Coordinates of C-alpha atoms and ligand atoms in Angstrom, one line a residue:
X1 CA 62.5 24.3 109.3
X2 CA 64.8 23.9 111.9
X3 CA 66.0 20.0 112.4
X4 CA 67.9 20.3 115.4
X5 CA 71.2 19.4 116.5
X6 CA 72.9 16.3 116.3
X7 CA 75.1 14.7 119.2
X8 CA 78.2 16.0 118.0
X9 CA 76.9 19.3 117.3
X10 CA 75.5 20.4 120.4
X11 CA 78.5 18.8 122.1
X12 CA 80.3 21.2 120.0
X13 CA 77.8 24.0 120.0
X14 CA 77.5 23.2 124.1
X15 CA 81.5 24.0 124.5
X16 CA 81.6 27.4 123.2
X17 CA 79.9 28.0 126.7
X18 CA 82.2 30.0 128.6
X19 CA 80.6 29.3 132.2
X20 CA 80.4 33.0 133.6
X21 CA 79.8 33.5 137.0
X22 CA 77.5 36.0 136.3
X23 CA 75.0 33.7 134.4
X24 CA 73.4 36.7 132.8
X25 CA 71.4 33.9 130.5
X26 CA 69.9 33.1 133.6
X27 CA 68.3 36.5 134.3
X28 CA 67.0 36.2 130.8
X29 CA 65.4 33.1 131.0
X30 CA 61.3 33.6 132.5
X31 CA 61.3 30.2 134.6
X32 CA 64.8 30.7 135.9
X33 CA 66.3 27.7 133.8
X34 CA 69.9 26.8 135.2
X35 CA 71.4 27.3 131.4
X36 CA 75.1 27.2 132.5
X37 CA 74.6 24.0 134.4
X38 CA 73.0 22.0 132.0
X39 CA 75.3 23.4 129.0
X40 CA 78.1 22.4 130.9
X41 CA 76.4 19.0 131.5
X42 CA 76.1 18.7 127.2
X43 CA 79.2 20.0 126.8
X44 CA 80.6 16.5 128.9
X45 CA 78.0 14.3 127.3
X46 CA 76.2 13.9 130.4
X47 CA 72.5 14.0 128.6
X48 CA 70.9 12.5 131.3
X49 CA 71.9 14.7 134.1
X50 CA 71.9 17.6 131.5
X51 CA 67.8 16.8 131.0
X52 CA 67.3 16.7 134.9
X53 CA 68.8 20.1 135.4
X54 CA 66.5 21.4 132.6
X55 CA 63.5 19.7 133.5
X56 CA 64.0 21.1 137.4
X57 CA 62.4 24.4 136.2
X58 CA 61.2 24.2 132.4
X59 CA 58.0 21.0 132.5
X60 CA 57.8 21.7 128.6
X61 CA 61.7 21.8 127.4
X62 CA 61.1 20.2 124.2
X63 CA 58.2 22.8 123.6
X64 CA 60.3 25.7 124.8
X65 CA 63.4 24.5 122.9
X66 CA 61.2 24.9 119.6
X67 CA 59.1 27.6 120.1
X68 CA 60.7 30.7 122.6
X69 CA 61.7 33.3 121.2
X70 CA 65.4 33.1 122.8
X71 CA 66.8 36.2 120.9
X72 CA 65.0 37.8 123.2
X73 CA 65.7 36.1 126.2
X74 CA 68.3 34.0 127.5
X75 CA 70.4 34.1 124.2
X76 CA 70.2 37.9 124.2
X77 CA 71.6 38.2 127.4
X78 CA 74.6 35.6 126.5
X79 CA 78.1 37.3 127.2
X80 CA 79.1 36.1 124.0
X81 CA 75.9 37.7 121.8
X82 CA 77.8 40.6 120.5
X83 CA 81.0 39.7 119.4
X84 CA 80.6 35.8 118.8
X85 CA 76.8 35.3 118.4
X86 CA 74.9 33.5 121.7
X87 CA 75.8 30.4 122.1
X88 CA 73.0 28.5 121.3
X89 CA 70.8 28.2 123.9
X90 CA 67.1 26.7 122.4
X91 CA 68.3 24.6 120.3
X92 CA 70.5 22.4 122.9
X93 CA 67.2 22.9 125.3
X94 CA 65.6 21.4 122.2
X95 CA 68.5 18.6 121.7
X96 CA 68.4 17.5 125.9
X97 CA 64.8 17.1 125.7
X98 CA 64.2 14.9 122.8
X99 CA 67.8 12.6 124.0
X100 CA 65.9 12.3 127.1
X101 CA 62.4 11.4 124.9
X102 CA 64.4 8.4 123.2
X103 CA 66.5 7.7 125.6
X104 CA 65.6 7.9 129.4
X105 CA 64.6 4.6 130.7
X106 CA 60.9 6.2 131.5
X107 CA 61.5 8.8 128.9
X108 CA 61.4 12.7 130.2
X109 CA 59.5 11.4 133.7
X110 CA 60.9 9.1 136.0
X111 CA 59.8 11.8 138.9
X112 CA 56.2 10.7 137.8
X113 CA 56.7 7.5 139.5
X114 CA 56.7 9.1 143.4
X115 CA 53.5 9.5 143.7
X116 CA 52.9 12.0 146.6
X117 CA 50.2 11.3 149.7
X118 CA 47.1 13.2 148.2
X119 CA 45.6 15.7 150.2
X120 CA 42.2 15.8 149.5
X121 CA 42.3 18.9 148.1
X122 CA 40.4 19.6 144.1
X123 CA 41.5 22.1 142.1
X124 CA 39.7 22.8 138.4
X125 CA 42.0 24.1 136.1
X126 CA 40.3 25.6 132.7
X127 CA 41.7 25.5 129.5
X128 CA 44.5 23.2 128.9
X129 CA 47.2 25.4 127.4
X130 CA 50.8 26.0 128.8
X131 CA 49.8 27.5 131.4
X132 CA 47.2 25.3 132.4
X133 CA 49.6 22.2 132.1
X134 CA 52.1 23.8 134.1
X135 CA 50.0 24.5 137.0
X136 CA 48.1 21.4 137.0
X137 CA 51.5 19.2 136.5
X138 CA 53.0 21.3 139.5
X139 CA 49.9 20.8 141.9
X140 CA 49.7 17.4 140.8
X141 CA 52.8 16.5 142.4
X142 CA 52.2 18.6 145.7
X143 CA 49.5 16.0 146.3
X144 CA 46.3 17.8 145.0
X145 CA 44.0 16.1 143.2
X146 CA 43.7 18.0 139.4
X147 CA 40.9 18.5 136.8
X148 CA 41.5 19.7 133.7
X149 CA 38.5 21.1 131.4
X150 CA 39.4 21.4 128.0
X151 CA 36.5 23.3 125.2
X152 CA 38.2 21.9 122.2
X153 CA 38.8 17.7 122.2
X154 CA 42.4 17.7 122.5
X155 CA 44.2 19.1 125.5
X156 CA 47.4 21.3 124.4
X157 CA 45.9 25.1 123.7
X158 CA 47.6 26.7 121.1
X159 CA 50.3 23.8 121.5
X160 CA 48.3 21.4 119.0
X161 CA 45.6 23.9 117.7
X162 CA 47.8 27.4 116.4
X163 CA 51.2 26.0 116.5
X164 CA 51.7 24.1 113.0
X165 CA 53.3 20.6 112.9
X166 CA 56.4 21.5 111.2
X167 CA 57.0 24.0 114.0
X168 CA 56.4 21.8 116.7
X169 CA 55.1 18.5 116.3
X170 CA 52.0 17.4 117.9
X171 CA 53.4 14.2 119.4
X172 CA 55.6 16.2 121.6
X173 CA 52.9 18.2 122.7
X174 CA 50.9 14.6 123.4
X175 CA 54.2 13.1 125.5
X176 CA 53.8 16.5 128.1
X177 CA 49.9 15.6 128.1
X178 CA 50.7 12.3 128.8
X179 CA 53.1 13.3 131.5
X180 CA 50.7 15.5 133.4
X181 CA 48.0 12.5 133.1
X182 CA 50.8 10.3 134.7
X183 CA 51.4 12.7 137.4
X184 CA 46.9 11.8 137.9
X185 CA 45.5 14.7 136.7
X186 CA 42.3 13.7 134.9
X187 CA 42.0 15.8 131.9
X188 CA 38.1 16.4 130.5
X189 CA 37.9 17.2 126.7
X190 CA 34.9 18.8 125.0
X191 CA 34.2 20.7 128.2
X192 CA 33.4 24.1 127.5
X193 CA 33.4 25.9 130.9
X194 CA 30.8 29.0 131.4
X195 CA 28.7 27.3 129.4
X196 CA 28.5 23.7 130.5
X197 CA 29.5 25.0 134.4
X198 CA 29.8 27.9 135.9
X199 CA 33.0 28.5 137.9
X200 CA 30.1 28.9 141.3
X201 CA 29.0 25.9 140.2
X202 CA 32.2 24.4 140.4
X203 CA 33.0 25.2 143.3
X204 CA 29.9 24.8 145.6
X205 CA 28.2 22.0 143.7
X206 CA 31.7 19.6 142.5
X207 CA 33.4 20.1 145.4
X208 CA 36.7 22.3 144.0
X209 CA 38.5 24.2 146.8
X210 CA 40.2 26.3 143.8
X211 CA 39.5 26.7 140.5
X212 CA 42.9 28.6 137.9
X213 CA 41.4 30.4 134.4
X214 CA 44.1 29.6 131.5
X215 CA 41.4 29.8 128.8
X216 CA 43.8 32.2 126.8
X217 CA 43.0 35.1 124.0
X218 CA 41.8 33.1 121.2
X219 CA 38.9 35.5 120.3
X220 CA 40.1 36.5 117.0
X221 CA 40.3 40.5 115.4
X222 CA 39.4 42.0 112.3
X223 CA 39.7 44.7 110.3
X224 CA 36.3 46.1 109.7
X225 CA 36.5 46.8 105.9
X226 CA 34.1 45.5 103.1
X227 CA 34.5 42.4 101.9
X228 CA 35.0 40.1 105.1
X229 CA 32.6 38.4 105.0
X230 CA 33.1 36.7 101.8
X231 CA 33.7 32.7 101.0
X232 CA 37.4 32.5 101.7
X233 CA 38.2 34.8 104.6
X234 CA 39.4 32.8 107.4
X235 CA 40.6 34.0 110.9
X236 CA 44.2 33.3 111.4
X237 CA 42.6 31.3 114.3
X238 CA 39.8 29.2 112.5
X239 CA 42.1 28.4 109.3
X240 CA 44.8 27.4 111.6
X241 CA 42.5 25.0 114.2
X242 CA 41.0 23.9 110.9
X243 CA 44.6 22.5 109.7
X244 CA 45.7 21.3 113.0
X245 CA 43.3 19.7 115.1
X246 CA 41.0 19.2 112.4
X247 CA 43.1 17.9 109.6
X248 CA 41.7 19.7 107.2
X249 CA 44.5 19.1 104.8
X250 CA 42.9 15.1 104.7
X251 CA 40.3 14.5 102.0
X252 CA 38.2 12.9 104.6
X253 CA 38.2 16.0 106.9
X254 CA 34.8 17.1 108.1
X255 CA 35.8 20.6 108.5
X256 CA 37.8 20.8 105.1
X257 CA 39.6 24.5 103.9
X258 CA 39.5 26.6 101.2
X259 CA 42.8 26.1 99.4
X260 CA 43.6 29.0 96.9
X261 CA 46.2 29.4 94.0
X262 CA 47.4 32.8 95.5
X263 CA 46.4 32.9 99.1
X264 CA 47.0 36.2 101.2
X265 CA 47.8 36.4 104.8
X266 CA 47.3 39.6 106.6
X267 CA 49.7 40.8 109.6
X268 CA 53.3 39.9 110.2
X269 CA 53.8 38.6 113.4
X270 CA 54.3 35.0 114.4
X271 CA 50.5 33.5 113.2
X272 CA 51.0 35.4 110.2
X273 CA 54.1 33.1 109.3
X274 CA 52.4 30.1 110.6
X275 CA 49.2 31.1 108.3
X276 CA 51.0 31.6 105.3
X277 CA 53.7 28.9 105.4
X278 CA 50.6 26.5 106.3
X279 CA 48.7 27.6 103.2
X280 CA 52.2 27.2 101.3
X281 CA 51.8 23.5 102.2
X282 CA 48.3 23.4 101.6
X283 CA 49.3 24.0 98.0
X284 CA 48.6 27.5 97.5
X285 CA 50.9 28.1 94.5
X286 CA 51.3 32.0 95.7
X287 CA 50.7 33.1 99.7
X288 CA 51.7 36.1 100.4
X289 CA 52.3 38.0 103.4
X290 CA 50.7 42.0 103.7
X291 CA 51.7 43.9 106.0
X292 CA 51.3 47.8 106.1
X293 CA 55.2 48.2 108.1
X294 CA 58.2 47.5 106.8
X295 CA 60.4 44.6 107.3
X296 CA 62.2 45.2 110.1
X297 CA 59.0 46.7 112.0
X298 CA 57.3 43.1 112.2
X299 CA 56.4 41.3 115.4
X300 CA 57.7 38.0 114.1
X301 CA 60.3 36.1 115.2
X302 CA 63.6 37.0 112.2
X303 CA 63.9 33.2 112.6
X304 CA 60.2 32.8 111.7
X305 CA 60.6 35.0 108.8
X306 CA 63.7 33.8 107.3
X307 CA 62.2 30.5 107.1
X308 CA 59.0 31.8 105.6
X309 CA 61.1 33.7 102.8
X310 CA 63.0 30.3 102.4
X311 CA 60.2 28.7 101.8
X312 CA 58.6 31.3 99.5
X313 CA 56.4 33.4 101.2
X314 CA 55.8 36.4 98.7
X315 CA 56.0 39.7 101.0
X316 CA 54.0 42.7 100.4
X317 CA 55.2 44.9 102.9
X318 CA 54.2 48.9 103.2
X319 CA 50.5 47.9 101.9
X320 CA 47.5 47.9 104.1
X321 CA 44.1 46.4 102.3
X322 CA 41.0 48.0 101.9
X323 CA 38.6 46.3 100.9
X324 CA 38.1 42.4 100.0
X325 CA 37.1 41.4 97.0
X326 CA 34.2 39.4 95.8
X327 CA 32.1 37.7 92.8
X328 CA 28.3 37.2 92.4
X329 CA 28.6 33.9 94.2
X330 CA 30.1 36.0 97.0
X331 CA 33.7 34.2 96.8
X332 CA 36.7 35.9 97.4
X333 CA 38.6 37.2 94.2
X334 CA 40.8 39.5 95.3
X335 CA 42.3 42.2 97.7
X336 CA 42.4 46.0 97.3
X337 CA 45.5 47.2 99.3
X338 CA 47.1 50.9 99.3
X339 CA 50.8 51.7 99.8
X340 CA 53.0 52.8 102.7
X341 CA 55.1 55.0 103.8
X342 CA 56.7 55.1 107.2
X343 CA 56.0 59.1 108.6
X344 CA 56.3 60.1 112.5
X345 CA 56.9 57.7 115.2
X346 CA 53.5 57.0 117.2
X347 CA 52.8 55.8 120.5
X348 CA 54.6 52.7 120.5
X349 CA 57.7 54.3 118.8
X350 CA 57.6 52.7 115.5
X351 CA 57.3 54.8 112.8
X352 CA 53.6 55.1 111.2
X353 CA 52.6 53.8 108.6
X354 CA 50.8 56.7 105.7
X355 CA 49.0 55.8 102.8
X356 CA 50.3 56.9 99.7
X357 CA 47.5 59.0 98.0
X358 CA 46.7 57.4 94.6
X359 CA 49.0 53.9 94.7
X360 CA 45.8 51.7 95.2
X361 CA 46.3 48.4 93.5
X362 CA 44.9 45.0 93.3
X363 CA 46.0 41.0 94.0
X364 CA 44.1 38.6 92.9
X365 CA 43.2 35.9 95.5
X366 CA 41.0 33.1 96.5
X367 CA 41.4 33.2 100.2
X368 CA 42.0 35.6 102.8
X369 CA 43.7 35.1 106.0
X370 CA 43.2 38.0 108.8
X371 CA 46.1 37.5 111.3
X372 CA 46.3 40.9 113.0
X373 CA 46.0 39.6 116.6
X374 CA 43.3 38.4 118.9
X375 CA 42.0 39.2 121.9
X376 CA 40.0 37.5 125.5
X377 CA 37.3 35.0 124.3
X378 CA 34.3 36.6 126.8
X379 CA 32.4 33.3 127.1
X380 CA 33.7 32.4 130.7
X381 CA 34.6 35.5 132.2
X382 CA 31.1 36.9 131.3
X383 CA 29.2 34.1 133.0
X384 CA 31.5 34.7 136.3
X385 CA 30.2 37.4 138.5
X386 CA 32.5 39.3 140.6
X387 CA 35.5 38.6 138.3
X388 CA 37.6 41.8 137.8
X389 CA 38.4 42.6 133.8
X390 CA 40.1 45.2 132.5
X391 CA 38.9 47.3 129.4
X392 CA 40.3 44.8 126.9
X393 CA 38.2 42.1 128.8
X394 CA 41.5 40.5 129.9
X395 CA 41.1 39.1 133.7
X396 CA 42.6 41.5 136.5
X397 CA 45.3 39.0 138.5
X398 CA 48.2 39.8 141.2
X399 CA 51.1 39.5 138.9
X400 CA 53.2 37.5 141.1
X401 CA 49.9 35.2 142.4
X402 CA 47.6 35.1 139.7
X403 CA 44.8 35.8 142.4
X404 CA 41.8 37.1 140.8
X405 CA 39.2 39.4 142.9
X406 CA 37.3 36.0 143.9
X407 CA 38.9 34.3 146.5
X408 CA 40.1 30.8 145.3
X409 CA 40.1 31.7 142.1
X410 CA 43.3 32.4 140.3
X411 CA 44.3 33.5 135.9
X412 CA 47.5 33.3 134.1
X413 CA 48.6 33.1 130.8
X414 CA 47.2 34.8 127.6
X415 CA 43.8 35.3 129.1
X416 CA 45.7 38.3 131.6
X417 CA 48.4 39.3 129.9
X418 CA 47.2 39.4 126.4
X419 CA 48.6 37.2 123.4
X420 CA 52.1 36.2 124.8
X421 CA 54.5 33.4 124.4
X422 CA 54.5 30.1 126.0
X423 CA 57.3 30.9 128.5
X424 CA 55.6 33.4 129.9
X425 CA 52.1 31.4 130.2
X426 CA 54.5 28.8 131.8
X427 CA 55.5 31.0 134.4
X428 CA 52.1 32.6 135.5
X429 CA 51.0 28.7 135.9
X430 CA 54.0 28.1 138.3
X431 CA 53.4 30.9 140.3
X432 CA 49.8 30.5 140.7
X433 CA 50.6 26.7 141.6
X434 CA 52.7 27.8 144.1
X435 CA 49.9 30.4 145.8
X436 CA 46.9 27.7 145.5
X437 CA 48.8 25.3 147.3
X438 CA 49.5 28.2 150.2
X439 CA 45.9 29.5 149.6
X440 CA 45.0 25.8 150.1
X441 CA 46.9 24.8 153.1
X442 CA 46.1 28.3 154.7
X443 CA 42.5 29.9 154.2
X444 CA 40.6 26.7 152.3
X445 CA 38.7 24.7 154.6
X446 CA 38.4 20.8 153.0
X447 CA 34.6 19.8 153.5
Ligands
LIG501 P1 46.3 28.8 125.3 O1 47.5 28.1 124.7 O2 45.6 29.8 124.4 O3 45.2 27.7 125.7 C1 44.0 28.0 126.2 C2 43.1 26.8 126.2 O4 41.9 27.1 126.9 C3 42.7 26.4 124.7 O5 42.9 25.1 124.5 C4 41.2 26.7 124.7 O6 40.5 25.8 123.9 C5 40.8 26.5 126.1 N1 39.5 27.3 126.5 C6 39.2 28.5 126.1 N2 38.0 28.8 126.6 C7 37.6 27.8 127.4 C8 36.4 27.5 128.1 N3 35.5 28.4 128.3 N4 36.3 26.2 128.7 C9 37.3 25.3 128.6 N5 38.5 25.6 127.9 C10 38.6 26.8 127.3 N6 54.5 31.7 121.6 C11 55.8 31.4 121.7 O7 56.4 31.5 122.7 N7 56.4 31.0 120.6 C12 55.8 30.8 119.4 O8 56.4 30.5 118.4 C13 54.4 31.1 119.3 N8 53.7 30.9 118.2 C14 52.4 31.0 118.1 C15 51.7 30.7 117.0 C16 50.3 30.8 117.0 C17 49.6 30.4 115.7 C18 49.6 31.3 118.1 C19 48.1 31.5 118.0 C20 50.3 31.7 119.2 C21 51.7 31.5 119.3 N9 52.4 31.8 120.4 C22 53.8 31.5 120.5 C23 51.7 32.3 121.7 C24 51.5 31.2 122.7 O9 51.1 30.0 122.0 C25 50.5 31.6 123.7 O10 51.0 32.8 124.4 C26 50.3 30.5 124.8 O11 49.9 29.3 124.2 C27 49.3 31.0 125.8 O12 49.0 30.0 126.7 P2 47.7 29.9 127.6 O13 48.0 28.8 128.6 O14 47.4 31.2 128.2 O15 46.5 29.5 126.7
LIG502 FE1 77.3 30.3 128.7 FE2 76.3 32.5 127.4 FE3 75.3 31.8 129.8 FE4 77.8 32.8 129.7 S1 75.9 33.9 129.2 S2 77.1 31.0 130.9 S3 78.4 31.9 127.7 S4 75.2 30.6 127.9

């Protein structure tokens, strides 16, 4: 796993910076983060200042530093990408916030301490992922008073229940929380919303003025073939909640896991690596990865899957399964997959993957892990009438508002767009913050 920089290393790392006026990192950066400015800031050891610059647009730096994908982003767009490699952008995001963390006299929040003149304005914000942080942190400190309804009992989203530990610890995730409680938002756990309250109810029974959906797209996809069923086939989803928030890798867990000598992982994009490196640690003394493209065809991060190969991870790629194995007890015992070939290029311009006639062939396996995406969990946005979906289920919402076709009620994050990445949920909670406080001051009347 990454370890991150040390002092002398990012001051190095932050000098290879060459300052352009352009700032084409900028452009590449989601939330607009002035990289040049607080590079230059590392680069003269000025960690503090460096942290306040960051922290002006970016609420979740250390989060970010650790999980964007940056190749992507601001590192792709880095004047010096092609004939140097970027200068590192994520990891000295990563090394400002955690100086600031054990430094800062009130680490990462000294802002938190202004507490603005409350306007007596409520706003309900569900599901307490990054989006839903963001915007309720933001609103927070406009003055509105902020509730935060959580299903699960800890507040974080995919923060503390997909991300693993060794990826991004969970008391970094707990120091945000604790930042956005600071700031007075009152954050209710075990509060699952469309079942316990509708968002009508919310609104004309508890008194919100607004209510923003950041429930995300944790409802969870399989395959359809025979054999799923089985003991031993998890949801990337389930297997990954049960190791995270449930500490299932403790013998005293109440929701223990199935932990396999080979353990197989299907998919390859970023869960997939989380899934199998997690059953890795687990002690699986095989996990391997399937996936019916090729290598250079997965979703994942190439950091995310050099580490996994580092680590281990067996990959068995050009192989789709077809059917999941079972005994007379109905456990998982193995995996029928087929091989690949990569023929024409289909919609989405990747090659498609054929099956080879004839190559069928077997791994034996305890456990099966189905990580081949996930889609909108129904359970609120079929219990709110009037609430525009599309035909994936994902909520319709003004890309540059997050205003939903019920007035006063506003979506962002995973839950529109679709699985994304925390950035991007970041940014649809700033921008929604920004049109509930306008929608508040200019078309909500306070009772
Ligand atoms: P989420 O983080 O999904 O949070 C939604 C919250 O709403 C959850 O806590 C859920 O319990 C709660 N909720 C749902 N329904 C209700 C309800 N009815 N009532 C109350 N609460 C409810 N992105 C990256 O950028 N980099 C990565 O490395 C990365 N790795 C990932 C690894 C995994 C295993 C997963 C699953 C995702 C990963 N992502 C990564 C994607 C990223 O985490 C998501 O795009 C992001 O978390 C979406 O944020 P969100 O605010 O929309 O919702
Ligand atoms: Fe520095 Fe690269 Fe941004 Fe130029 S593009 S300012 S070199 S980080």
């Amino acid at each position: 796993v990454a370890l991150g920089y040390d002092e002398e290393t990012a001051v190095a790392e932050a000098q290879r910076c060459i300052q352009c006026k352009k700032r084409p990192c900028v452009q590449g950066c989601p939330v607009g983060v002035d990289i040049p400015e607080f590079i230059g800031r590392v680069a003269e050891r000025d960690f503090a200042e460096a942290a306040r610059i960051l922290k002006t647009k970016n609420s979740l730096p250390a989060v970010c530093g650790r999980v964007c994908p940056q190749e992507d982003q601001c590192e792709k767009y880095c004047t010096l990408t092609k004939k140097f490699g970027s200068v590192a952008i994520g990891r000295l995001e990563r090394f400002v916030a955690d100086w600031e963390a054990d430094h800062a006299e009130h680490p990462g929040h000294v802002e938190a301490l202004i507490k603005p003149e409350p306007t007596g304005y409520k706003v309900a914000v569900i599901g307490s992922g990054p989006s839903g942080l963001t915007l309720a942190g933001d609103l927070a400190r406009m003055g509105h008073a902020v509730t935060i309804f959580e299903a699960f009992h800890k507040p974080g989203g995919v923060l503390v229940y997909g991300i693993p530990e060794f990826r991004l610890p969970k008391s970094i995730v707990q120091r945000e929380v604790d930042y956005i409680q600071s700031l007075g938002v009152e954050v209710k756990t075990d509060a699952v919303m469309g079942r316990m309250a509708s968002i009508k109810e919310l609104m004309e029974e508890k008194g919100f003025h607004a209510v923003f959906i950041g429930v995300g797209a944790g409802l969870p996809s399989f395959m359809n073939i025979p054999g799923e069923n089985l003991v031993g086939v998890y949801s990337a989803n389930e297997f990954l909640t049960r190791a995270n928030l449930m500490k299932a890798y403790r013998p005293d867990s109440p929701t223990p896991i199935k932990v396999g000598k080979n353990m197989v992982t299907v998919g390859g994009g970023n869960v997939a690596m989380d899934a199998a490196r997690t059953a890795k640690r687990l002690g699986a003394e095989h996990s391997y990865i399937v996936y019916r493209r090729a290598r250079e065809q997965m979703p994942a991060r190439a950091e995310e899957i050099e580490h996994a190969e580092e680590e281990g991870i067996e990959f068995r790629l050009l192989c789709n399964p077809l059917q999941i194995l079972g005994d007379d007890k109905g456990r998982v015992v193995g995996m029928e997959c087929i091989r690949m070939e990569l023929g024409e290029p289909d919609d989405s311009g990747r090659r498609r993957p054929v099956p080879v006639k004839g190559s069928e062939f077997v791994i034996d396996c305890e456990v099966v892990i189905m990580s081949i995406g996930s889609g909108a969990n129904p359970l609120l946005t079929k219990t709110t009438e009037g609430l525009e979906l599309n035909k994936w289920g994902n909520i319709v919402a003004d890309p540059e508002t997050g205003a939903t076709s019920i007035p006063g009620v506003y979506a962002g994050g995973d839950i529109v767009t679709g699985a994304a990445t925390v950035i991007e949920a970041m940014g649809a909670g700033r921008l929604a913050a920004e049109a509930i406080n306008k929608y508040l001051w200019e078309e909500c009347k306070k009772d």
